[in-house]
């Protein structure tokens, strides 16, 4: 396995793992907490004492996490899903800013986990080729682009 294939495999692992994490978060919101309790949790969270996320947003957040997570796992248009997932992750981190860094710093947790997921989404978005969904497709596209470039000159 050459360096490019190793890099592609690393991106695949990150993409699938991130998809699993987001699906688990969406599941938690709906089936563990339940929609009514999830709405209460969303309404209770503030950013610098300002409630910026309405309770009903638990439904689209869970939907984005499920659909986006599935899109990441199967490799279907991940660059379409990643901005939406990044927004949800940033919102999850933002509502915990007041609690400090560490997830165990207060009962509601800190902001490091949500921001870490946000950064993972940004990195994956910036490193994935627009057309590729699997490592073999990524490698094939790069070889095709190199061939096209060499034939042009």
CSV table of C-alpha atoms in Angstrom, one decimal:
chain,number,residue,atom,x,y,z
A,1,UNK,CA,0.0,0.0,0.0
A,2,UNK,CA,1.6,3.3,-1.1
A,3,UNK,CA,1.3,6.6,0.9
A,4,UNK,CA,-1.6,7.9,-1.1
A,5,UNK,CA,-3.6,4.7,-0.5
A,6,UNK,CA,-2.8,4.9,3.2
A,7,UNK,CA,-4.1,8.5,3.2
A,8,UNK,CA,-7.2,7.5,1.4
A,9,UNK,CA,-7.8,4.6,3.9
A,10,UNK,CA,-7.4,7.1,6.8
A,11,UNK,CA,-10.0,9.4,5.3
A,12,UNK,CA,-12.3,6.4,4.9
A,13,UNK,CA,-11.9,5.4,8.5
A,14,UNK,CA,-12.5,9.0,9.7
A,15,UNK,CA,-15.6,9.3,7.4
A,16,UNK,CA,-17.2,6.1,8.5
A,17,UNK,CA,-16.4,6.6,12.2
A,18,UNK,CA,-17.8,10.2,12.1
A,19,UNK,CA,-20.9,8.9,10.4
A,20,UNK,CA,-21.4,6.3,13.2
A,21,UNK,CA,-20.9,9.0,15.9
A,22,UNK,CA,-23.5,11.3,14.3
A,23,UNK,CA,-26.1,8.5,13.9
A,24,UNK,CA,-25.6,7.6,17.6
A,25,UNK,CA,-26.2,11.2,18.6
A,26,UNK,CA,-29.4,11.4,16.5
A,27,UNK,CA,-30.6,8.1,18.1
A,28,UNK,CA,-29.9,9.5,21.6
A,29,UNK,CA,-31.9,12.6,21.0
A,30,UNK,CA,-35.0,10.7,19.8
A,31,UNK,CA,-35.0,7.2,21.4
A,32,UNK,CA,-33.1,7.7,24.6
A,33,UNK,CA,-34.2,11.2,25.7
A,34,UNK,CA,-37.3,11.3,23.6
A,35,UNK,CA,-38.5,14.3,21.6
A,36,UNK,CA,-40.2,16.1,24.5
A,37,UNK,CA,-37.2,15.8,26.8
A,38,UNK,CA,-34.9,16.7,24.0
A,39,UNK,CA,-36.9,19.8,23.4
A,40,UNK,CA,-36.5,20.7,27.1
A,41,UNK,CA,-32.7,20.1,26.9
A,42,UNK,CA,-32.4,22.3,23.8
A,43,UNK,CA,-34.4,25.1,25.4
A,44,UNK,CA,-32.4,24.9,28.6
A,45,UNK,CA,-29.0,25.3,26.9
A,46,UNK,CA,-27.8,28.9,26.4
A,47,UNK,CA,-24.8,30.6,24.9
A,48,UNK,CA,-23.6,33.3,27.3
A,49,UNK,CA,-27.1,33.2,29.0
A,50,UNK,CA,-28.9,33.7,25.7
A,51,UNK,CA,-31.1,30.9,24.4
A,52,UNK,CA,-30.2,30.7,20.7
A,53,UNK,CA,-31.5,27.2,19.9
A,54,UNK,CA,-35.3,26.6,20.1
A,55,UNK,CA,-36.6,23.3,21.5
A,56,UNK,CA,-38.2,22.2,18.3
A,57,UNK,CA,-34.7,22.2,16.7
A,58,UNK,CA,-34.1,18.8,18.3
A,59,UNK,CA,-36.1,17.3,15.3
A,60,UNK,CA,-34.0,18.7,12.5
A,61,UNK,CA,-30.8,18.2,14.4
A,62,UNK,CA,-31.6,14.5,14.8
A,63,UNK,CA,-32.6,14.2,11.2
A,64,UNK,CA,-29.4,15.9,10.0
A,65,UNK,CA,-27.4,13.6,12.2
A,66,UNK,CA,-29.1,10.4,10.9
A,67,UNK,CA,-29.2,11.3,7.3
A,68,UNK,CA,-25.8,12.9,7.3
A,69,UNK,CA,-24.3,10.0,9.2
A,70,UNK,CA,-25.7,7.5,6.7
A,71,UNK,CA,-24.4,9.6,3.8
A,72,UNK,CA,-20.9,9.6,5.4
A,73,UNK,CA,-20.9,5.8,6.1
A,74,UNK,CA,-22.0,4.8,2.6
A,75,UNK,CA,-20.0,7.5,0.9
A,76,UNK,CA,-22.9,9.1,-0.9
A,77,UNK,CA,-22.1,12.9,-1.4
A,78,UNK,CA,-20.2,13.3,1.9
A,79,UNK,CA,-19.3,16.9,0.9
A,80,UNK,CA,-23.0,17.7,0.8
A,81,UNK,CA,-23.6,16.3,4.3
A,82,UNK,CA,-20.5,17.6,6.1
A,83,UNK,CA,-21.5,21.4,6.3
A,84,UNK,CA,-24.8,20.4,7.9
A,85,UNK,CA,-23.1,18.1,10.3
A,86,UNK,CA,-20.5,20.7,11.1
A,87,UNK,CA,-23.2,23.2,11.9
A,88,UNK,CA,-24.9,20.8,14.3
A,89,UNK,CA,-21.5,19.9,15.9
A,90,UNK,CA,-20.6,23.6,16.3
A,91,UNK,CA,-24.0,24.3,17.9
A,92,UNK,CA,-23.5,21.4,20.3
A,93,UNK,CA,-20.1,22.8,21.3
A,94,UNK,CA,-21.4,26.4,21.5
A,95,UNK,CA,-24.1,25.6,24.0
A,96,UNK,CA,-21.4,24.2,26.4
A,97,UNK,CA,-19.0,27.2,26.2
A,98,UNK,CA,-20.0,28.4,29.6
A,99,UNK,CA,-19.2,25.1,31.2
A,100,UNK,CA,-15.5,25.2,30.2
A,101,UNK,CA,-13.3,22.9,28.2
A,102,UNK,CA,-13.6,19.5,29.9
A,103,UNK,CA,-16.6,17.3,29.2
A,104,UNK,CA,-16.8,16.3,32.8
A,105,UNK,CA,-16.2,19.9,34.1
A,106,UNK,CA,-19.9,20.4,35.0
A,107,UNK,CA,-23.0,18.3,34.9
A,108,UNK,CA,-23.9,19.5,31.4
A,109,UNK,CA,-20.4,18.9,30.1
A,110,UNK,CA,-17.8,21.0,28.4
A,111,UNK,CA,-17.4,22.1,24.8
A,112,UNK,CA,-14.4,20.1,23.6
A,113,UNK,CA,-16.3,17.1,22.2
A,114,UNK,CA,-18.7,19.2,20.1
A,115,UNK,CA,-15.9,21.3,18.8
A,116,UNK,CA,-13.8,18.2,18.1
A,117,UNK,CA,-16.6,16.8,15.9
A,118,UNK,CA,-16.9,20.2,14.2
A,119,UNK,CA,-13.1,20.2,13.4
A,120,UNK,CA,-13.3,16.6,12.1
A,121,UNK,CA,-16.1,17.7,9.8
A,122,UNK,CA,-14.1,20.6,8.5
A,123,UNK,CA,-10.9,18.5,8.0
A,124,UNK,CA,-12.9,15.8,6.2
A,125,UNK,CA,-14.6,18.4,4.0
A,126,UNK,CA,-11.3,20.0,3.1
A,127,UNK,CA,-9.5,16.8,2.3
A,128,UNK,CA,-12.1,14.7,0.5
A,129,UNK,CA,-12.1,15.1,-3.3
A,130,UNK,CA,-15.5,16.4,-4.5
A,131,UNK,CA,-16.4,13.3,-6.6
A,132,UNK,CA,-14.8,10.5,-4.5
A,133,UNK,CA,-16.6,8.3,-2.0
A,134,UNK,CA,-14.3,5.4,-1.5
A,135,UNK,CA,-10.5,5.0,-1.4
A,136,UNK,CA,-10.4,3.2,-4.7
A,137,UNK,CA,-12.4,5.9,-6.3
A,138,UNK,CA,-10.2,8.6,-4.8
A,139,UNK,CA,-7.0,6.9,-6.1
A,140,UNK,CA,-8.6,6.3,-9.5
A,141,UNK,CA,-9.7,10.0,-9.8
A,142,UNK,CA,-6.1,11.2,-8.9
A,143,UNK,CA,-4.6,8.9,-11.5
A,144,UNK,CA,-7.2,10.1,-14.1
A,145,UNK,CA,-6.3,13.7,-13.3
A,146,UNK,CA,-2.6,13.0,-13.5
A,147,UNK,CA,-3.2,11.3,-16.9
A,148,UNK,CA,-5.3,14.2,-18.2
A,149,UNK,CA,-2.7,16.7,-17.0
A,150,UNK,CA,0.2,14.8,-18.7
A,151,UNK,CA,-1.8,14.4,-22.0
A,152,UNK,CA,-2.5,18.1,-22.1
A,153,UNK,CA,1.2,18.9,-22.2
